Coordinates of C-alpha atoms in Angstrom, one line a residue:
X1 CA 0.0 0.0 0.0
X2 CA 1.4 3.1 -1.1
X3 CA 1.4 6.1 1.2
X4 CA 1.9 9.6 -0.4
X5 CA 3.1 11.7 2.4
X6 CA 1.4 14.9 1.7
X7 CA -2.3 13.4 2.1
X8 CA -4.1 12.8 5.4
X9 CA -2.6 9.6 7.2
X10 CA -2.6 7.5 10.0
X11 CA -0.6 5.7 12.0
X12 CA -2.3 3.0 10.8
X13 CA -2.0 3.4 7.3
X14 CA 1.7 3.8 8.1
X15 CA 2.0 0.6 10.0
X16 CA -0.4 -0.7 7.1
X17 CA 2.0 0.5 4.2
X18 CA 4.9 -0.8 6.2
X19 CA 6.1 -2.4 9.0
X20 CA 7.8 0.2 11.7
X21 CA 11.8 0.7 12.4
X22 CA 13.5 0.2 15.1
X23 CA 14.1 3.7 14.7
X24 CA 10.5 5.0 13.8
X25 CA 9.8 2.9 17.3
X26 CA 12.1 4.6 19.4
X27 CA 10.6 8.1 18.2
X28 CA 7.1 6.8 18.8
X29 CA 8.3 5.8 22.0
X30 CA 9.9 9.3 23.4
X31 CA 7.9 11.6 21.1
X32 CA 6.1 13.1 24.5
X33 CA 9.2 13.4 26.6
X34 CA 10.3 16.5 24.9
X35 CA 13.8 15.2 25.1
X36 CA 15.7 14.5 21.9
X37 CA 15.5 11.1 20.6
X38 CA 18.8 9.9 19.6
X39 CA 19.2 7.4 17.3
X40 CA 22.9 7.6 16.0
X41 CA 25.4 9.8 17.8
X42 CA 26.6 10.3 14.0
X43 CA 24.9 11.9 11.5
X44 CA 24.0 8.2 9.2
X45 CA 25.8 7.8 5.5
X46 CA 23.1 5.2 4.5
X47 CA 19.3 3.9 6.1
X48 CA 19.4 1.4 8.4
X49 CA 16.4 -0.5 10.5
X50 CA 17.9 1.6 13.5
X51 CA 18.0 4.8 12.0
X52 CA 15.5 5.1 9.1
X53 CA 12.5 7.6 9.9
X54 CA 9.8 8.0 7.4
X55 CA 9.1 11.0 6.5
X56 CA 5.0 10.8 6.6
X57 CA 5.6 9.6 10.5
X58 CA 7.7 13.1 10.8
X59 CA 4.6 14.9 9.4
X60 CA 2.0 12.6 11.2
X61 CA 3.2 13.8 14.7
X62 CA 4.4 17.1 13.8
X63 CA 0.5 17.5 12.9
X64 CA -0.8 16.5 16.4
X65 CA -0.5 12.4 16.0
X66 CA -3.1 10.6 18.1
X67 CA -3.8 9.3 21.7
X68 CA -1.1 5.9 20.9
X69 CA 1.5 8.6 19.8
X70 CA 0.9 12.3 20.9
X71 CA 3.7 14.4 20.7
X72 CA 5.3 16.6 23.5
X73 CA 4.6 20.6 23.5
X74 CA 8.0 20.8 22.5
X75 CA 7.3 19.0 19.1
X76 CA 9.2 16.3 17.1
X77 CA 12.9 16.3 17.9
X78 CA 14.9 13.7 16.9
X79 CA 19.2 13.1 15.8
X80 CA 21.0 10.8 13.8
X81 CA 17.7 9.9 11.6
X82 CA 17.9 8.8 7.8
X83 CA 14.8 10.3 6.9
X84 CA 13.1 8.6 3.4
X85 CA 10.5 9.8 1.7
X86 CA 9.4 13.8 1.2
X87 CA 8.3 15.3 4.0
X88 CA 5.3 17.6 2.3
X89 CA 4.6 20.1 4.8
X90 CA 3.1 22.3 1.9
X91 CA 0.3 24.4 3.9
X92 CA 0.8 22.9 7.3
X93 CA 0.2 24.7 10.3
X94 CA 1.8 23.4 13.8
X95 CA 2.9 25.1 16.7
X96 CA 5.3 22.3 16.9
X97 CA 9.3 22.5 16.7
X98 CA 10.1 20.8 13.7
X99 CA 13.7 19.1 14.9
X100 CA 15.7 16.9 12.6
X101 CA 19.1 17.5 13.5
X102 CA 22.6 15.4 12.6
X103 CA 20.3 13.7 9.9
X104 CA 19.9 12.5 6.7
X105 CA 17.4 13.7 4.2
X106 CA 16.6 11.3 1.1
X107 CA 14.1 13.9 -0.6
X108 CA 14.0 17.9 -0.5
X109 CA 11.6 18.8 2.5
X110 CA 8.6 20.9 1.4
X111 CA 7.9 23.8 3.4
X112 CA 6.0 25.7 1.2
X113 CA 3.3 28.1 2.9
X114 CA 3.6 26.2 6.1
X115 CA 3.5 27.5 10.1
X116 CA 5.7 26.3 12.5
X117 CA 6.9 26.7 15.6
X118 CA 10.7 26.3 15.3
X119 CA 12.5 24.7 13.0
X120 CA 16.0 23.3 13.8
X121 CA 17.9 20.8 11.1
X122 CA 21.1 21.6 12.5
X123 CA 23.8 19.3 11.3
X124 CA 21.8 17.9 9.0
X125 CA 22.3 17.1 5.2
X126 CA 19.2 18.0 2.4
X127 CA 19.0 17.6 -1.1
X128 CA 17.8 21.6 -0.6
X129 CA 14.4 22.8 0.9
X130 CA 11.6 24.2 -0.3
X131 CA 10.1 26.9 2.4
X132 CA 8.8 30.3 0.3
X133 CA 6.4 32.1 2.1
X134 CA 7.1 29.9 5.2
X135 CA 5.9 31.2 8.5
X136 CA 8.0 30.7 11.9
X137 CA 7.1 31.9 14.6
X138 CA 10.8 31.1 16.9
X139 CA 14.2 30.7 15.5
X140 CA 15.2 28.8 12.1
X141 CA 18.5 26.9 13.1
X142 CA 20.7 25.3 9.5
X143 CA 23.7 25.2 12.2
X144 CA 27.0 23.5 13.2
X145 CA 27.6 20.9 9.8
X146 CA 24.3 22.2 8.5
X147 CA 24.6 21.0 4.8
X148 CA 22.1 21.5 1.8
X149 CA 22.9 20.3 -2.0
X150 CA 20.6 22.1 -3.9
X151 CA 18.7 25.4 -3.3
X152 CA 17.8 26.6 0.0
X153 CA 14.4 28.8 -1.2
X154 CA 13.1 30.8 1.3
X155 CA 11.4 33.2 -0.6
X156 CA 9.0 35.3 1.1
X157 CA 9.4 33.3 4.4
X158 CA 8.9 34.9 7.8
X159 CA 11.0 33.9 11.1
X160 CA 9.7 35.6 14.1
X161 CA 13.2 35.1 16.1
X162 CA 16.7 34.6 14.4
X163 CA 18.0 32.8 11.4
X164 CA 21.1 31.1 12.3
X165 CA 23.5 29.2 9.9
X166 CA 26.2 29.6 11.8
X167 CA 28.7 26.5 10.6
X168 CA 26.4 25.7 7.5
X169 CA 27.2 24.8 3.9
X170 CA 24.8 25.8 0.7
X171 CA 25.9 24.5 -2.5
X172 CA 23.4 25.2 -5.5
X173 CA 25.0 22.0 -7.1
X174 CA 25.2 24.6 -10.6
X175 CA 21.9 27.1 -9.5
X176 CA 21.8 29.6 -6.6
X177 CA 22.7 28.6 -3.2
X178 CA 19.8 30.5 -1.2
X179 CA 16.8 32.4 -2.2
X180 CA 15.7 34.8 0.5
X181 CA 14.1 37.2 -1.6
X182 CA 11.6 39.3 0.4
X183 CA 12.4 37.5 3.7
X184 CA 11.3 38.9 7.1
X185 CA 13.3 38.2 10.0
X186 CA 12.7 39.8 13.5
X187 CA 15.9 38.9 15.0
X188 CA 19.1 38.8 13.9
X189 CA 20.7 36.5 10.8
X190 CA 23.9 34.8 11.2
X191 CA 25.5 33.3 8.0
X192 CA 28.8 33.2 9.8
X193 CA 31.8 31.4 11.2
X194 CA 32.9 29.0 8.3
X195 CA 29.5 29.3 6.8
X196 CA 29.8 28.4 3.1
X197 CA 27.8 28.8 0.0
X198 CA 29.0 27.9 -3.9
X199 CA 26.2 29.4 -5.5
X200 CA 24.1 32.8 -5.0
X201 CA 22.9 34.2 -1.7
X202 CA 19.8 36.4 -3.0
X203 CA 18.8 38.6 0.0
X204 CA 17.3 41.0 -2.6
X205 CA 14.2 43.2 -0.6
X206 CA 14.7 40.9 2.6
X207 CA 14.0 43.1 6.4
X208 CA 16.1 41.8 9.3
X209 CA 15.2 43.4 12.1
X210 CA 18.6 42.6 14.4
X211 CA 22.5 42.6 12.8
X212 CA 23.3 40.6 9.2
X213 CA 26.2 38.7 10.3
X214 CA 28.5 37.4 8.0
X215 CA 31.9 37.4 9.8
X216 CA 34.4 34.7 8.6
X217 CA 32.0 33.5 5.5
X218 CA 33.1 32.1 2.0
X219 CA 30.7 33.0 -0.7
X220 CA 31.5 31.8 -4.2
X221 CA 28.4 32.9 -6.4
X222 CA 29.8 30.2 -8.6
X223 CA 30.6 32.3 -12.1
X224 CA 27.6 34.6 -11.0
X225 CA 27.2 37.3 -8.2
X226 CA 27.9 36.3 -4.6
X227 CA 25.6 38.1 -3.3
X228 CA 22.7 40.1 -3.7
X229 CA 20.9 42.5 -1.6
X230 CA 19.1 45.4 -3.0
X231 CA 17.1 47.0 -1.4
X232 CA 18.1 45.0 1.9
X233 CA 16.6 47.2 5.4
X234 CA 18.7 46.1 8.0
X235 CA 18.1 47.5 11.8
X236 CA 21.4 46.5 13.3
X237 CA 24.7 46.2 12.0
X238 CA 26.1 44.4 8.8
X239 CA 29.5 42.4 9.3
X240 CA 31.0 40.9 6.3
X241 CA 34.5 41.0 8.0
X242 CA 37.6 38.9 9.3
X243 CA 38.3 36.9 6.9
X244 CA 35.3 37.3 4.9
X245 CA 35.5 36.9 1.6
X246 CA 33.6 37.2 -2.1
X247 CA 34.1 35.7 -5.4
X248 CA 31.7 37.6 -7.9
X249 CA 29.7 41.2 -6.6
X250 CA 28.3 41.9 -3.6
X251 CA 25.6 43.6 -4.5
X252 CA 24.0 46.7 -1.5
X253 CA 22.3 48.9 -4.1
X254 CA 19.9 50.7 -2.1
X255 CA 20.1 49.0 1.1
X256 CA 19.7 50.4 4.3
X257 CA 21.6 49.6 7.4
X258 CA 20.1 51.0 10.5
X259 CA 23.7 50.2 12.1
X260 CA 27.5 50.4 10.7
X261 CA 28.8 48.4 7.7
X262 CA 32.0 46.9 8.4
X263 CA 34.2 45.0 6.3
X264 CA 36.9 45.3 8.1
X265 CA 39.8 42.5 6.7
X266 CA 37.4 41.2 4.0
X267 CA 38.6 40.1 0.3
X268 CA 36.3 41.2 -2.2
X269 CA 36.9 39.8 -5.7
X270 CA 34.5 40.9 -8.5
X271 CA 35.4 37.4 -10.5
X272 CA 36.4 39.7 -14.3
X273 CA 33.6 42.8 -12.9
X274 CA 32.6 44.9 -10.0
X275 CA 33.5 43.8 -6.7
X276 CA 30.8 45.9 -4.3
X277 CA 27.7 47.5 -6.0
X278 CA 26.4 50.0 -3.0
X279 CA 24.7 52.8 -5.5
X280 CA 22.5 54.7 -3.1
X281 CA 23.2 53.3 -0.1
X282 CA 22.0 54.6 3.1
X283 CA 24.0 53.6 6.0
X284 CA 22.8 55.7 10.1
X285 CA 26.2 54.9 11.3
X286 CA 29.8 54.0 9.6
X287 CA 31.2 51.9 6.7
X288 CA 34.9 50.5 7.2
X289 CA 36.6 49.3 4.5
X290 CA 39.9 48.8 6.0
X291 CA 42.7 46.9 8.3
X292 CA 43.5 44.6 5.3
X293 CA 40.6 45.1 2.9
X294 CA 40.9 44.4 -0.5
X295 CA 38.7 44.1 -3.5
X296 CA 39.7 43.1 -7.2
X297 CA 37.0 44.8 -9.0
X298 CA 34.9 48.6 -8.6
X299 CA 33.4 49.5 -5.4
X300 CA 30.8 51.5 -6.3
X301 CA 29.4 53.8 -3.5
X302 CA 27.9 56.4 -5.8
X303 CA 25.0 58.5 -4.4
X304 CA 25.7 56.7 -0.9
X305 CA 24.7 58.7 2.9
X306 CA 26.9 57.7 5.5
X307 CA 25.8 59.3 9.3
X308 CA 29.3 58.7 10.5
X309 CA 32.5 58.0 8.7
X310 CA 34.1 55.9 5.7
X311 CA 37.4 54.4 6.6
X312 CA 39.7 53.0 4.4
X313 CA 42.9 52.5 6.4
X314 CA 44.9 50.2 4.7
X315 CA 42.6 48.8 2.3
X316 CA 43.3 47.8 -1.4
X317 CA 41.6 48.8 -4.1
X318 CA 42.2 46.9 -7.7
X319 CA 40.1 48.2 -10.4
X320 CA 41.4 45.4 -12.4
X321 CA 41.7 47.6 -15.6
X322 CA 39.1 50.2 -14.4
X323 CA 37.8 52.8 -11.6
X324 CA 38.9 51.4 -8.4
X325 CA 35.9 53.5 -6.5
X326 CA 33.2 55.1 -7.6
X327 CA 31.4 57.4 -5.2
X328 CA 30.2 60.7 -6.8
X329 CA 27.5 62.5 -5.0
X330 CA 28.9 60.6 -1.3
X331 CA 27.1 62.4 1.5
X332 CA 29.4 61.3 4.6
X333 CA 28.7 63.1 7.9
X334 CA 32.1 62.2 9.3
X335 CA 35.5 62.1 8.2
X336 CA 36.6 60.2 5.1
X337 CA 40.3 58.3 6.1
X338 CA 42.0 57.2 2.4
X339 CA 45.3 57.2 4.5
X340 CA 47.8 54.7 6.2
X341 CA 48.9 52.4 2.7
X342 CA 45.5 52.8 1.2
X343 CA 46.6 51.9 -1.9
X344 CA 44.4 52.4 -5.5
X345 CA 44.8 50.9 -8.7
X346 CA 42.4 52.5 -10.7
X347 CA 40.4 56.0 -10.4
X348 CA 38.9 57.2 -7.2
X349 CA 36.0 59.1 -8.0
X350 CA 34.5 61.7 -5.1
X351 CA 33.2 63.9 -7.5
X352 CA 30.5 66.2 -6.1
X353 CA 30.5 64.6 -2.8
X354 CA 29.6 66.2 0.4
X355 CA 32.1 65.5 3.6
X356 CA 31.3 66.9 7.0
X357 CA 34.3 66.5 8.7
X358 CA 38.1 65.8 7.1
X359 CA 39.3 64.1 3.9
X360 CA 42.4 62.5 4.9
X361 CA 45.0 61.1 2.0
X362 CA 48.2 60.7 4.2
X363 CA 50.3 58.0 3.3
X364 CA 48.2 56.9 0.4
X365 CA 48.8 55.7 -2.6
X366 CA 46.8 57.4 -5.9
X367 CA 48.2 55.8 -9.0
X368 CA 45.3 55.5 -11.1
X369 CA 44.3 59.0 -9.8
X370 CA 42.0 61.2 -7.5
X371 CA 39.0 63.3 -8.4
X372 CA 37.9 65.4 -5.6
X373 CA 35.9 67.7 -8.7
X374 CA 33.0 69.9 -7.0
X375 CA 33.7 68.3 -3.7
X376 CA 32.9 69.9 -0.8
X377 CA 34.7 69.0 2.5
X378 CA 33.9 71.0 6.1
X379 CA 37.3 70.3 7.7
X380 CA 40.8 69.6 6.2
X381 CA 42.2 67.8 3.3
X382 CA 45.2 66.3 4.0
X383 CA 47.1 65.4 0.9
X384 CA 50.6 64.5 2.4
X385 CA 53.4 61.4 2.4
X386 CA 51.7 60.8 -0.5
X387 CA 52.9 57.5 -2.0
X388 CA 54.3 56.6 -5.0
X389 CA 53.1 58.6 -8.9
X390 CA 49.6 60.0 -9.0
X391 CA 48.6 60.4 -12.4
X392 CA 46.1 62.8 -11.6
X393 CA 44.4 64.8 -8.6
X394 CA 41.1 67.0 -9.7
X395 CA 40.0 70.0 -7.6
X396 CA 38.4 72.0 -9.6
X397 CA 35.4 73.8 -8.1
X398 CA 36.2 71.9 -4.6
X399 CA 36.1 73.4 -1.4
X400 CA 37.8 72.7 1.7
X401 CA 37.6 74.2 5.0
X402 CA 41.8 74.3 5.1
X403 CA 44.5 72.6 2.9
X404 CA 47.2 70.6 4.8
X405 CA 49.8 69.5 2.0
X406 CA 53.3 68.9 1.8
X407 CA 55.6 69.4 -1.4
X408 CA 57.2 66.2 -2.1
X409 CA 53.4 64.9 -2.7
X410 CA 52.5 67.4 -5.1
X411 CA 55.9 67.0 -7.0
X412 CA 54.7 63.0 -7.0
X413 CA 51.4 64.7 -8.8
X414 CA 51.9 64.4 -12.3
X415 CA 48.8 66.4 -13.3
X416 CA 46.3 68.5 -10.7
X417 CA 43.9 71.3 -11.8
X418 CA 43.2 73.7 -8.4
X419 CA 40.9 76.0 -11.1
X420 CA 37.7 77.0 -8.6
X421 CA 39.1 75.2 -5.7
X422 CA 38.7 77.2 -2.6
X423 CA 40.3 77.0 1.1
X424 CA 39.4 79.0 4.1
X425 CA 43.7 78.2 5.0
X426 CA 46.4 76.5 4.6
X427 CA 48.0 74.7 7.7
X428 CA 51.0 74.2 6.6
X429 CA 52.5 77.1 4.6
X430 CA 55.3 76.9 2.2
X431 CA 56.8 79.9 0.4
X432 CA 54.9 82.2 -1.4
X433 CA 57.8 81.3 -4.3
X434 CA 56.4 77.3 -4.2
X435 CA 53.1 78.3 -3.8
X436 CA 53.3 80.4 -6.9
X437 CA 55.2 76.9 -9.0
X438 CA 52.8 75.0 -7.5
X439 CA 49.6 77.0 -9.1
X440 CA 51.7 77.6 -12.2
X441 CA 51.7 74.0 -12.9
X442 CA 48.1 73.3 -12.5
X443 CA 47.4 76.1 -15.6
X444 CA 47.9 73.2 -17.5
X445 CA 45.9 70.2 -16.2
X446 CA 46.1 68.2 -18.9
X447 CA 49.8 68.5 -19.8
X448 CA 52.1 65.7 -17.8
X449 CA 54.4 67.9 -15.5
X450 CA 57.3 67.3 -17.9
X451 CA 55.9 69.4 -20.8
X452 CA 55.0 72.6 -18.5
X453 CA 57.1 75.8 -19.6
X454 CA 57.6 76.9 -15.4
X455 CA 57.2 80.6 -15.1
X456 CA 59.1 83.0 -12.8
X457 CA 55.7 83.9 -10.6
X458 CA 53.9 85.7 -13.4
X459 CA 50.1 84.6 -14.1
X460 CA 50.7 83.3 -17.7
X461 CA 48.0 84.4 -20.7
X462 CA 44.8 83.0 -20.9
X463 CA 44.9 81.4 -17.2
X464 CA 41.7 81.4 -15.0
X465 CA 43.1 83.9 -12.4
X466 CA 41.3 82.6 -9.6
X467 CA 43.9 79.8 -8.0
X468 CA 46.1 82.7 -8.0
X469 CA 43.3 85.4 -6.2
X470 CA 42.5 82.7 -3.6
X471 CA 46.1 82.3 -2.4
X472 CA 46.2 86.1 -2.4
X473 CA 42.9 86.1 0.1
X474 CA 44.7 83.9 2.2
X475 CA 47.8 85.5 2.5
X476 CA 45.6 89.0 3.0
X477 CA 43.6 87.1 5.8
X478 CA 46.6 85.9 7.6
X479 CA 48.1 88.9 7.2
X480 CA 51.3 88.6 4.7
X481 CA 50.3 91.3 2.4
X482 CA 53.4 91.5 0.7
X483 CA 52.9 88.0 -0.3

């Protein structure tokens, strides 16, 4: 007698269709202790009369059961099951814990439209699960050995406590790895601490209403993206840091992050494009891309508000053959650190971007070149110990609330255009003689430094006068008016 596991059953058609396990006895037997019924300490390689749990038995209790076998309040908790069979859950409702943990799965679980309790599988191995629009009213634990070969689809699910896949491994097997698309999640989720996906993570319009951890996690999006998350709203903090790492884009355009972005030590690698895509993201505290950051690809932060600072201390930027950062139209409330072996390969692009406290270059390296075009920055800019050639450095129409420069870095400046920049001082003053060199050779911005005729302080003909009539303010303001 064949028994399809989605229909109403009994125990009887159960026993009917087949004779029970020793394991499926065992589980009958402690299914209203709430204690966890072990039935291998390991999690089983093949089914054996000890371990092998039928599926429609999981579903028969999980769905109330009957006075021979009624489960505990706590639900259906068992280890070291070979579970055969599909579990169809499609449109369930328990208040149950659904608990298969250190298991194996024969067929993809259904999950589809169903309510539960709280569901814990960790340690166990799936073929993938099936759980859009899913409904959970606790935790959803894919923990400690979690492993799933196939897609994890929780599409539209809701978890009314965290999602945890701490120690957990998604592999597409060729497709995406996880499909959260739209998912709600009141607490906090953790795809953390050696967690592992080959394949996409999609958390594309997902709410989390704790922190998105991601600290220590490999994601290969497996020729595609790694991950994607537009439109993610997260309340807390997002951590993709210490020793995180990405091959193929992380994708943040138009997320929101009620907390700080850090990616603090992560390795970012676009896989042949960009690396970070964070167009118009909006970020209440900071974003730290530094302390051993690196991506190989853009990071594009363009049209991006930050409520506290961006620091890059450190980090390594690789345009691999383009921009290295994009980030026109940056709105950062704090200070912007490019400083301390930041090193870019590739353009960095703050053009038109608002900073409300200091933009600090010292020590960094520039060789693809720096446009600071219509920028407007409320403290200092610090362009000093510059490192190594900078092929170019735009300021035109920038405006700074005082310059703090050395010579050797703008001799390291092959090309620079000061025409509309503007400066309320200049820390660290050099002779009026350099100053006058040093605006004679941005007359001619697009001439390498080689080919510029110096003059002997005259303005020459046809030059926008105005670098010249700010340094004259300044001098007049400070009082050196024979300067």
């Amino acid at each position: 007698m064949a028994v399809h596991y989605g229909e109403q059953i009994t125990l009887k058609s159960l026993i009917d269709a087949q004779a029970l396990t020793a394991g499926e006895k065992l589980l009958l037997k402690g299914c209203d202790t709430g204690k966890l019924v072990e039935l291998d300490p390991d999690r089983p390689d093949a089914a054996t009369n000890d371990n092998t749990i039928r599926a429609g038995l999981i579903r028969y209790l999980l769905l109330g059961g009957c006075k021979a076998a009624t489960p505990h309040a706590k639900g259906v908790q068992v280890a070291g099951a070979y579970v055969t069979g599909e579990l169809d859950l499609n449109g369930c409702v328990s208040a149950l814990t659904l608990g298969v943990v250190n298991s194996q799965f024969e067929n993809t679980p259904d999950l589809t439209d169903c309510e539960l309790g709280h569901l814990w599988l960790d340690g166990s191995c799936l073929p993938g699960i099936q759980a859009q629009r899913m409904q959970v009213a606790r935790n959803v634990f894919l923990r400690d050995g979690f492993s799933a070969k196939g897609l994890v689809d929780l599409n539209g699910a809701k978890i009314g406590g965290q999602l945890g896949c701490i120690k957990a491994t998604f592999d597409g097997d060729g497709g995406p790895a996880m499909m959260a698309h739209g998912l709600d999640v009141v607490g906090d989720v953790f795809l953390r601490d050696g967690f592992a996906a080959k394949g996409l993570i999609d958390l594309n319009g997902s709410k989390i209403g704790g922190q998105l951890g991601c600290v220590g996690a490999t994601l290969d999006g497996d020729g595609g993206p790694a991950m994607m998350a537009q439109r993610l709203d997260v309340a807390g903090d997002v951590f993709l840091r210490d020793d995180f790492s990405a091959k193929g884009l992380v994708d943040l355009n138009g997320a929101k992050i009620g907390g700080q972005l850090s990616c603090i030590g992560a390795t970012l690698d676009g896989n042949g494009g960009p690396a970070m895509m964070a167009h118009g993201l909006d970020v209440v505290g900071s974003v730290f891309l530094r302390d051993g950051f690196s991506a190989k690809g853009l990071v594009d932060l363009a049209g991006s508000k930050i409520g506290g600072q961006l620091g890059c201390d450190g980090a390594t930027f690789d345009g691999d053959g383009s921009s290295a950062m994009m980030a026109q139209r940056l709105d950062v409330a704090g200070d912007v650190f490019l400083r301390d072996d930041f090193s870019a390969k590739g353009l960095v692009d703050l053009a038109g971007s608002k900073i409300g406290g200091q933009l600090v270059c010292n020590k960094g390296e520039f060789a693809g070149g720096l446009s600071l075009q219509e920028v407007a920055v409320t403290g200092w800019l610090v362009w000093v110990n510059i490192i190594g050639r900078v092929e170019r450095l735009k300021l035109r129409d920038a405006s700074v609330g005082a310059l703090v420069d050395d010579k050797e870095s703008w001799d390291k400046t092959d090309r620079y255009d000061l025409r509309g920049f503007q400066y309320h001082s200049v820390i660290y003053p050099q002779t009026v003689q350099r100053r006058i060199s040093w605006l004679d050779r941005s007359t001619s911005p697009d001439i390498p430094l080689s080919a510029v005729r110096r003059t002997q302080g005259a303005i020459p003909q046809d030059t926008d006068p105005q670098p010249y009539t700010q340094l004259a303010r300044h001098y007049d303001k400070v009082g050196h008016r024979r300067d």
